[in-house]
Tab-separated table of C-alpha atoms in Angstrom:
chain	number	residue	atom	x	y	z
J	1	UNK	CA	78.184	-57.222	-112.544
J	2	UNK	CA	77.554	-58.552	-109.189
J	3	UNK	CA	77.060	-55.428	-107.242
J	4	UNK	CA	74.389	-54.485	-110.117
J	5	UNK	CA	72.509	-57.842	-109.082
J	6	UNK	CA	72.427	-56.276	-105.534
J	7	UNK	CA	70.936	-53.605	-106.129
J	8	UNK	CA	68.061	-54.855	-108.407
J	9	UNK	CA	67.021	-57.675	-105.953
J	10	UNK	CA	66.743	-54.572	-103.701
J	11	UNK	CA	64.639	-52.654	-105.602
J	12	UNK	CA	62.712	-55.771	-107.354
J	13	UNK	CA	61.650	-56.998	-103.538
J	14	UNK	CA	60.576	-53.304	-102.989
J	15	UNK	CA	58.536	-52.942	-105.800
J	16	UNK	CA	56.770	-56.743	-104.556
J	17	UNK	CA	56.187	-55.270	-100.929
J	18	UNK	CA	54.539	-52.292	-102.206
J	19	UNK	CA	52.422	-53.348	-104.715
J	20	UNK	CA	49.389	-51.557	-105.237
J	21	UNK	CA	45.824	-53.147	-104.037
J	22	UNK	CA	44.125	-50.390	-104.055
J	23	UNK	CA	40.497	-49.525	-105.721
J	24	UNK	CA	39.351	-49.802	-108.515
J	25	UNK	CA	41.377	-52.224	-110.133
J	26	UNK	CA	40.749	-50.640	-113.382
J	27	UNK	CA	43.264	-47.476	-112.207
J	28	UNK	CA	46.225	-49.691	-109.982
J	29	UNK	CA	46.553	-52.732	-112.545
J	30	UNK	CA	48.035	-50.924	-115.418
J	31	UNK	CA	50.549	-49.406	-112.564
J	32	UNK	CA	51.391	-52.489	-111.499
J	33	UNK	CA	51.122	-53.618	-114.966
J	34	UNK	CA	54.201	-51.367	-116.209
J	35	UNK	CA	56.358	-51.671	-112.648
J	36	UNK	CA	56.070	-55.185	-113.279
J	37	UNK	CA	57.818	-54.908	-116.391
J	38	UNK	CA	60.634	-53.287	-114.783
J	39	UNK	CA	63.787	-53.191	-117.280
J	40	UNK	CA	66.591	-53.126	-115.623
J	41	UNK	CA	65.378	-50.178	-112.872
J	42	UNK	CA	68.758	-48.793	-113.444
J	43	UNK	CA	67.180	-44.958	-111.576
J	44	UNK	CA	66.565	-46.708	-108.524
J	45	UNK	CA	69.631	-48.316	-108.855
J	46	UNK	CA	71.368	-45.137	-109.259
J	47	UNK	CA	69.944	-43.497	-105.711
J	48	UNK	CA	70.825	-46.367	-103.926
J	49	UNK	CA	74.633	-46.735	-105.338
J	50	UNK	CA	74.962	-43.483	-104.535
J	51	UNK	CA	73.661	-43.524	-101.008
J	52	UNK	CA	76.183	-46.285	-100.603
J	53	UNK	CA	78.912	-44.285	-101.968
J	54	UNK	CA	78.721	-41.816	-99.284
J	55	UNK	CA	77.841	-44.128	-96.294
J	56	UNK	CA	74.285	-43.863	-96.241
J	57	UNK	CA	71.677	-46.096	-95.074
J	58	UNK	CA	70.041	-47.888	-97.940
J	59	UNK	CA	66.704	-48.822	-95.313
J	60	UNK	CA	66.264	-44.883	-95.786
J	61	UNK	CA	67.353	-44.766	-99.427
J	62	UNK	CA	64.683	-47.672	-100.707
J	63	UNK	CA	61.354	-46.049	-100.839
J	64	UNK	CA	62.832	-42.744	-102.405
J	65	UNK	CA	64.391	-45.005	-104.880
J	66	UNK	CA	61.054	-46.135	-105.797
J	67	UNK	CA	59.880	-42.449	-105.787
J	68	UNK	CA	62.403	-42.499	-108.591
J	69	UNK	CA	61.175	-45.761	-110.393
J	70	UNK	CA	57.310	-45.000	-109.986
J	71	UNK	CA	57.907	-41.632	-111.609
J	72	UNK	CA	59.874	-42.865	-114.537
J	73	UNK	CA	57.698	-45.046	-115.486
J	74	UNK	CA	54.990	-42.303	-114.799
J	75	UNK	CA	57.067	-40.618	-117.603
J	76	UNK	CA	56.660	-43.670	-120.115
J	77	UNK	CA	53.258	-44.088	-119.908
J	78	UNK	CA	52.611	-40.980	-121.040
J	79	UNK	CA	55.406	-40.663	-123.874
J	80	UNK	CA	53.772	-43.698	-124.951
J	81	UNK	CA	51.076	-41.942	-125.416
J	82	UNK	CA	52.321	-39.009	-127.149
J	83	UNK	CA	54.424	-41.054	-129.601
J	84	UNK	CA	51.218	-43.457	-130.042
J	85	UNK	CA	53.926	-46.525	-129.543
J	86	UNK	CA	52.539	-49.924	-129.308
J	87	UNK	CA	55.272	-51.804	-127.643
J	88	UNK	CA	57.128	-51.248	-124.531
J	89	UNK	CA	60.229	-53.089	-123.554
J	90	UNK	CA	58.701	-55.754	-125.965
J	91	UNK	CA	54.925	-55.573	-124.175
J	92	UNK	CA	51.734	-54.151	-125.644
J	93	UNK	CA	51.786	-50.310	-123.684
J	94	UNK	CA	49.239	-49.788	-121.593
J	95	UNK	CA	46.918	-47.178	-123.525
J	96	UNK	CA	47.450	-50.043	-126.229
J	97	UNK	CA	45.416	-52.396	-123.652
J	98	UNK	CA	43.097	-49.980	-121.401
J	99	UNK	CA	43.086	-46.803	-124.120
J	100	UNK	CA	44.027	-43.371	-123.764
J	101	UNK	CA	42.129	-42.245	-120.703
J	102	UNK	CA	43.274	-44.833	-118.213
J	103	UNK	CA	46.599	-44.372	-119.381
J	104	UNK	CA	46.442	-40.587	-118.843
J	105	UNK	CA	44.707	-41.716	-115.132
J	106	UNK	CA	47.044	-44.642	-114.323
J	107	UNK	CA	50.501	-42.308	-114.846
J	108	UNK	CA	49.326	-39.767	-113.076
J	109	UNK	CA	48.511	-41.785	-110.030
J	110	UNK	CA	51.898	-43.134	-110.421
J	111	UNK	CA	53.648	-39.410	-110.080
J	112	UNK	CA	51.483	-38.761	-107.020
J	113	UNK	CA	52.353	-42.371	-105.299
J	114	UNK	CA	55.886	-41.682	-106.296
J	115	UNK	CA	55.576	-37.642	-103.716
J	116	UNK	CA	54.170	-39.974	-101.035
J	117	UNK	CA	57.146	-42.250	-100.363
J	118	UNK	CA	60.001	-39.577	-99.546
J	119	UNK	CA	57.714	-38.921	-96.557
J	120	UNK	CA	59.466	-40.984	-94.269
J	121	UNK	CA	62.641	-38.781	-94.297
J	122	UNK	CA	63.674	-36.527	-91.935
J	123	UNK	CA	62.667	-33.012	-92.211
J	124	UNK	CA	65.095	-31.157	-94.040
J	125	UNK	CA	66.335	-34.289	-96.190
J	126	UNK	CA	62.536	-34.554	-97.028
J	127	UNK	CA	62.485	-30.380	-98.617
J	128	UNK	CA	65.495	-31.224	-100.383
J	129	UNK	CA	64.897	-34.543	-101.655
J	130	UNK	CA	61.419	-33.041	-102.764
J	131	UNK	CA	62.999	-29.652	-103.902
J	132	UNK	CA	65.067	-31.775	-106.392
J	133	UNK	CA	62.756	-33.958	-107.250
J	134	UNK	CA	59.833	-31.508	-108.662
J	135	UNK	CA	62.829	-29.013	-110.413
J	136	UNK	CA	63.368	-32.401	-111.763
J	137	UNK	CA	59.987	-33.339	-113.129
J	138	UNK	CA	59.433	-29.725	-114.355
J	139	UNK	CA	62.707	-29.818	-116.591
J	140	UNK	CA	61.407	-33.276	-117.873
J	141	UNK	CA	58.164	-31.814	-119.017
J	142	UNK	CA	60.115	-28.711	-120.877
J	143	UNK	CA	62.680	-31.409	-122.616
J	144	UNK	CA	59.936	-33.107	-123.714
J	145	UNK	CA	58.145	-30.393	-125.288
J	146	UNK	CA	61.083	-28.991	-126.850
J	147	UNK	CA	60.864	-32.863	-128.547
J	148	UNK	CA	57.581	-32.354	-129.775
J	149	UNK	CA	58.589	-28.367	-130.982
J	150	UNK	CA	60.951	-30.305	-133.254
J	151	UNK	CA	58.551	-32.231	-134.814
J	152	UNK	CA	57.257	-29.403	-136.335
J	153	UNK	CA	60.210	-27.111	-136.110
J	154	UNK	CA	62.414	-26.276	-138.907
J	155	UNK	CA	65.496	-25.247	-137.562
J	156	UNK	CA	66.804	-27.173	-134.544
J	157	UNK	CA	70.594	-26.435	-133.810
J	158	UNK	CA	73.045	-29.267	-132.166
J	159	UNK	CA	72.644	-27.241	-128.860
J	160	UNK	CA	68.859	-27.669	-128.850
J	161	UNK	CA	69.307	-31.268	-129.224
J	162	UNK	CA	71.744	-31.133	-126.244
J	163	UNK	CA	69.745	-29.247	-123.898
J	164	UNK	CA	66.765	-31.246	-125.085
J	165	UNK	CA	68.192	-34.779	-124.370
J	166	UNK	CA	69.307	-33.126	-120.803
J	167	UNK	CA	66.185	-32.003	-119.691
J	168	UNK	CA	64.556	-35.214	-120.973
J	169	UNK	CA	66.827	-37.756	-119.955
J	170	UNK	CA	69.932	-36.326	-118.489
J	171	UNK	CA	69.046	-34.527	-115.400
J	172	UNK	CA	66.630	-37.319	-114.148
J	173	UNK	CA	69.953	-39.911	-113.784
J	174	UNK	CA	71.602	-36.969	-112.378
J	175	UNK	CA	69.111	-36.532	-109.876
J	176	UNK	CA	68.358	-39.854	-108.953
J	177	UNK	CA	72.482	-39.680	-107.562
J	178	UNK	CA	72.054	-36.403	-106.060
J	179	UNK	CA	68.791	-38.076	-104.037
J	180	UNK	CA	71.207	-40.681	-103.079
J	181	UNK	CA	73.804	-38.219	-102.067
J	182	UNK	CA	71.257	-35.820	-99.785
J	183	UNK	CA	70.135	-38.945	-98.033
J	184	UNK	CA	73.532	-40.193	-96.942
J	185	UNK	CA	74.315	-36.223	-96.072
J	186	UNK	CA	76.980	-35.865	-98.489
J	187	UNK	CA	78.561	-32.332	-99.021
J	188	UNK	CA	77.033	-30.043	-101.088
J	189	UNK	CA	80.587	-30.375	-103.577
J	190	UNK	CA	80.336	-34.290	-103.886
J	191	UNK	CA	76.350	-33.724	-104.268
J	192	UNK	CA	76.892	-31.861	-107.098
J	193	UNK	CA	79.804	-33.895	-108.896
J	194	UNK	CA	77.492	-37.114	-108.704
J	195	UNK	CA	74.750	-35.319	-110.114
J	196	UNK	CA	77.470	-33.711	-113.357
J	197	UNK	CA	78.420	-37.629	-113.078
J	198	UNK	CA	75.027	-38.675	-113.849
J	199	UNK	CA	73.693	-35.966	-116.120
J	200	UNK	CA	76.266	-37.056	-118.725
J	201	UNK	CA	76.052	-40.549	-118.762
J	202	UNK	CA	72.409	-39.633	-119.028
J	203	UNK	CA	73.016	-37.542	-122.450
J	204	UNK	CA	75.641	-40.690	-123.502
J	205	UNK	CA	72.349	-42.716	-122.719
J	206	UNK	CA	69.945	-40.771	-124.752
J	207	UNK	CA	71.892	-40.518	-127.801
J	208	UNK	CA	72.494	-44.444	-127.251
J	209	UNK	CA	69.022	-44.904	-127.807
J	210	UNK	CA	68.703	-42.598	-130.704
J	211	UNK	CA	71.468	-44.752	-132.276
J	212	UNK	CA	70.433	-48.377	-131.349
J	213	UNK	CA	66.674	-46.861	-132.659
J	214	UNK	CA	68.211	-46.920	-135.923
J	215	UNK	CA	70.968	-49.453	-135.840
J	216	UNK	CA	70.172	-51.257	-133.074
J	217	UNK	CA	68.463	-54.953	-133.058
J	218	UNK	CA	64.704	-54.304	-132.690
J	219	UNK	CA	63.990	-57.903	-130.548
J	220	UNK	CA	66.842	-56.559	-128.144
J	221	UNK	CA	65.733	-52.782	-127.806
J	222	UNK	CA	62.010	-53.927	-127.354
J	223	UNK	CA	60.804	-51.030	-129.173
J	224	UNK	CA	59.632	-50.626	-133.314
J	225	UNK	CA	62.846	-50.357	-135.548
J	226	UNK	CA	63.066	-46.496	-137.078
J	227	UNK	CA	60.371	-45.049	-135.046
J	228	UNK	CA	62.027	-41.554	-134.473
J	229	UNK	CA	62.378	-41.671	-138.164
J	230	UNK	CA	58.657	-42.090	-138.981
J	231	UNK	CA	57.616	-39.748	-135.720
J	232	UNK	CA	59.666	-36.787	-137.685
J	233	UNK	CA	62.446	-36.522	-134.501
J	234	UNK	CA	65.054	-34.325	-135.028
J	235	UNK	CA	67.734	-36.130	-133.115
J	236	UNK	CA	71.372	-35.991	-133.382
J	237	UNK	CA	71.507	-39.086	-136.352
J	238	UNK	CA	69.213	-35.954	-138.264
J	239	UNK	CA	71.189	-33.215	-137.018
J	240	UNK	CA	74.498	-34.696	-138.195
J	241	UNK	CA	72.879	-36.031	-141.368
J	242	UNK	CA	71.861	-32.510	-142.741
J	243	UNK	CA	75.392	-31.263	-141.475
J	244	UNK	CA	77.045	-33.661	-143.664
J	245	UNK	CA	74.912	-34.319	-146.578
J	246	UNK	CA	74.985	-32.909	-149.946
J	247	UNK	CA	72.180	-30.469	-151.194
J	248	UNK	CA	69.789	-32.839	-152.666
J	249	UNK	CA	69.983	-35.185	-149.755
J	250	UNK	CA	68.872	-32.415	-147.819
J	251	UNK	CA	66.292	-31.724	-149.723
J	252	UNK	CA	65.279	-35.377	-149.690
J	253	UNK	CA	65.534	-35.068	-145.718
J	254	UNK	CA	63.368	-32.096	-145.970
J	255	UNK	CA	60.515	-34.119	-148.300
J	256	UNK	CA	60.854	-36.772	-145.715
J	257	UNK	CA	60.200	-35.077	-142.052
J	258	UNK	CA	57.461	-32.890	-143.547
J	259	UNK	CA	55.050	-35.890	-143.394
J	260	UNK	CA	54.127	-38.068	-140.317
J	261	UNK	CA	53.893	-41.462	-142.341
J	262	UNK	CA	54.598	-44.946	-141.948
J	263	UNK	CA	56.189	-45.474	-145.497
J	264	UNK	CA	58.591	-47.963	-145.737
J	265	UNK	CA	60.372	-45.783	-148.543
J	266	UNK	CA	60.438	-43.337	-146.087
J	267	UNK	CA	62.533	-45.001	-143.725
J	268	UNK	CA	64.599	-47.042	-146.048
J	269	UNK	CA	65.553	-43.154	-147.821
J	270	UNK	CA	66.397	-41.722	-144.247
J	271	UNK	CA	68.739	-44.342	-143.486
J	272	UNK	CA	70.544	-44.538	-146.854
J	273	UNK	CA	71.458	-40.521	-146.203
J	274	UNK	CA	72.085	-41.657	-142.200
J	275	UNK	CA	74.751	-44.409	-143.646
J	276	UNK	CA	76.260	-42.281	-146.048
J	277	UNK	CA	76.737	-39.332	-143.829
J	278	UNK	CA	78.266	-41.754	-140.979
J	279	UNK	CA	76.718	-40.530	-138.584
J	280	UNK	CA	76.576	-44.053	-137.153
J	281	UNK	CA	79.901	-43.571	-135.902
J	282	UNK	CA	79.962	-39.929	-135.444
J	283	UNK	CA	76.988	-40.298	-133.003
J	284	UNK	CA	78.833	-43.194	-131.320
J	285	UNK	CA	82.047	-40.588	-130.973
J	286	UNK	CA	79.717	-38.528	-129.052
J	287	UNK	CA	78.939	-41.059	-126.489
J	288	UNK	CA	82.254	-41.501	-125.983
J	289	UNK	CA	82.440	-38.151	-125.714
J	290	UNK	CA	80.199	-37.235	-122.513
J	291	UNK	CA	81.027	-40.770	-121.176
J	292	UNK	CA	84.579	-39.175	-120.883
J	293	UNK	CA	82.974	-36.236	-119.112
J	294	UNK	CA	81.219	-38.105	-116.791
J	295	UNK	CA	84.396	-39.788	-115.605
J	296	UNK	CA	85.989	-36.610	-115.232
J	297	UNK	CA	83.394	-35.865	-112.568
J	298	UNK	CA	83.763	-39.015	-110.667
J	299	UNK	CA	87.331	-38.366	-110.202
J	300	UNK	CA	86.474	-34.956	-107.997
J	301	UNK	CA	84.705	-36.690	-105.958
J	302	UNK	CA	87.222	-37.238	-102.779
J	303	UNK	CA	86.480	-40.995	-101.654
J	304	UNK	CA	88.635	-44.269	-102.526
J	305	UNK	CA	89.201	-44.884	-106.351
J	306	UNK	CA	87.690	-48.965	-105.478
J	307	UNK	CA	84.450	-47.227	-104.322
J	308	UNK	CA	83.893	-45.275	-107.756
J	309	UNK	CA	84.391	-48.367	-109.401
J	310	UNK	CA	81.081	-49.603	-109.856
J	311	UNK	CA	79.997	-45.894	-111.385
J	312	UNK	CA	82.692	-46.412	-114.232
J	313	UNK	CA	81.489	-49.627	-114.831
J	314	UNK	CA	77.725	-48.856	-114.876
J	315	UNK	CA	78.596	-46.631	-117.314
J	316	UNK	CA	80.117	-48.530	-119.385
J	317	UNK	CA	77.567	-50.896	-118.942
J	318	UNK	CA	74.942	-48.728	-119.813
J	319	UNK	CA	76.594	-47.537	-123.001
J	320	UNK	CA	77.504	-50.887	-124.236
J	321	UNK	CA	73.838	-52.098	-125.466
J	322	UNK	CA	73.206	-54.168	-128.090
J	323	UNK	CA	73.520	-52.789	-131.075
């Protein structure tokens, strides 16, 4: 996708004019470290396609779109740390290489350089690019303790899940558009269809990754095969697996997520009930599911049907990983 190409040599000469040479190295490397390794910096994307959308100026877009990438990855460094992970996007993670502490140090500084570049906007742009911002960041921290409640949680309902994956994932894609939006002045209507836009594609996106973590190709997700499984997440593979399975594979599931251990049995016994339950395809289903949403958002949004184009096709895009 050519427009996506845009975009990311955008963003990727951003992040290369703003790299950080500040003291002491032992603090800014690790942040440039993990920017470095950039993925596809599909957030940042996301505020600037939808600054274009509405006619924006992407010169006044850029730096907030950064805002956006420096805080997500802000975000991984510390769920990297949470979930004790070794790899990221196929790289040692940084607590891996500079231990807990700088990692704790080095993602914070990240969130607070991330505040400092929606300075240059005007005045009331600035409160409500902020305003959404921090609502945004507080909603990630909830969704991501409602992840760890489930560890240890016994009874976790589909619409926990849901408002889980939202908080975590969801409302951070649906904010970078809405950033987008404010700074090209859209109305408040549009604003908020962008954002409905995003939030479900994010939830398609989340439960994408909670499929692909189990059926996906490790060497293309960059991450280690089954690791929700041995971390004891409840996602929506688990939630659909105890739905469907028979009495003593929930027991089995039971046995299994009461320990945090890195038994191969344990793995290879939670997939066998995954398979037979199908909830391979059932979770896929769902995708297709808020995808379809998503769409339906788009399409209330009152600009040219060959200017939404691009969002239907990100979408897609993002929802057609390897698997």
């Amino acid at each position: 996708m050519e427009f996506l190409d845009r975009y990311q040599q955008l963003v990727a000469d951003a992040i290369q004019k703003y790299t950080f040479k500040d003291k002491p190295a032992e603090l800014y490397d690790p942040m440039n470290y993990i920017i470095s390794h950039g993925g596809k910096r599909l957030r940042p994307i996301m505020v600037l396609m939808a600054c274009d959308l509405f006619g924006g100026d992407l010169k006044e877009a850029i730096k907030p779109a950064l805002a956006i990438e420096f805080f997500h990855n802000f975000t991984l460094i510390h769920d990297d740390i949470m979930d004790e992970a070794p790899l990221r996007r196929n790289k040692p993670t940084i607590h891996t290489l500079h231990g807990i502490n700088t990692g704790i140090l080095s993602g914070d500084g990240l969130m607070l350089k991330a505040y400092k570049f929606f300075e240059d906007l005007e005045p009331e742009i600035f409160k409500a690019c902020v305003r959404i911002f921090t609502h945004t960041g507080l909603l990630l921290c909830e969704g991501q303790q409602y992840d760890i409640n489930f560890e240890t949680q016994e009874n976790v309902t589909f619409d926990d899940y849901i408002r889980m994956i939202t908080y975590k994932t969801g409302v951070l894609s649906a904010s970078s558009f809405e950033i987008g939006a404010m700074i090209a002045k859209a109305n408040f209507k549009d604003a908020k269809a962008i954002f409905n836009f995003g939030k479900h594609i994010g939830i398609a996106f989340q439960i994408m990754d909670d499929y692909l973590d189990v059926f996906g190709d490790q060497a293309q997700f960059g991450k280690k095969h089954a690791g929700d499984i041995y971390e004891n997440k409840k996602t929506v593979l688990y939630l659909m697996a105890r739905e469907h399975a028979t009495e003593e594979e929930r027991k089995e599931l039971d046995y299994w997520y009461s320990k945090k251990t890195d038994n191969i049995d344990k793995v290879y016994g939670v997939e066998k009930i995954f398979r037979r339950t199908k909830v391979d395809e059932k979770a896929l289903r769902l995708i297709e599911k808020h995808n379809e949403i998503g769409q339906s958002y788009l399409q209330k949004i009152d600009i040219p049907e060959e200017k939404k184009k691009p969002f239907a096709e990100l979408a897609n895009y993002l929802l057609r990983r390897e698997s």
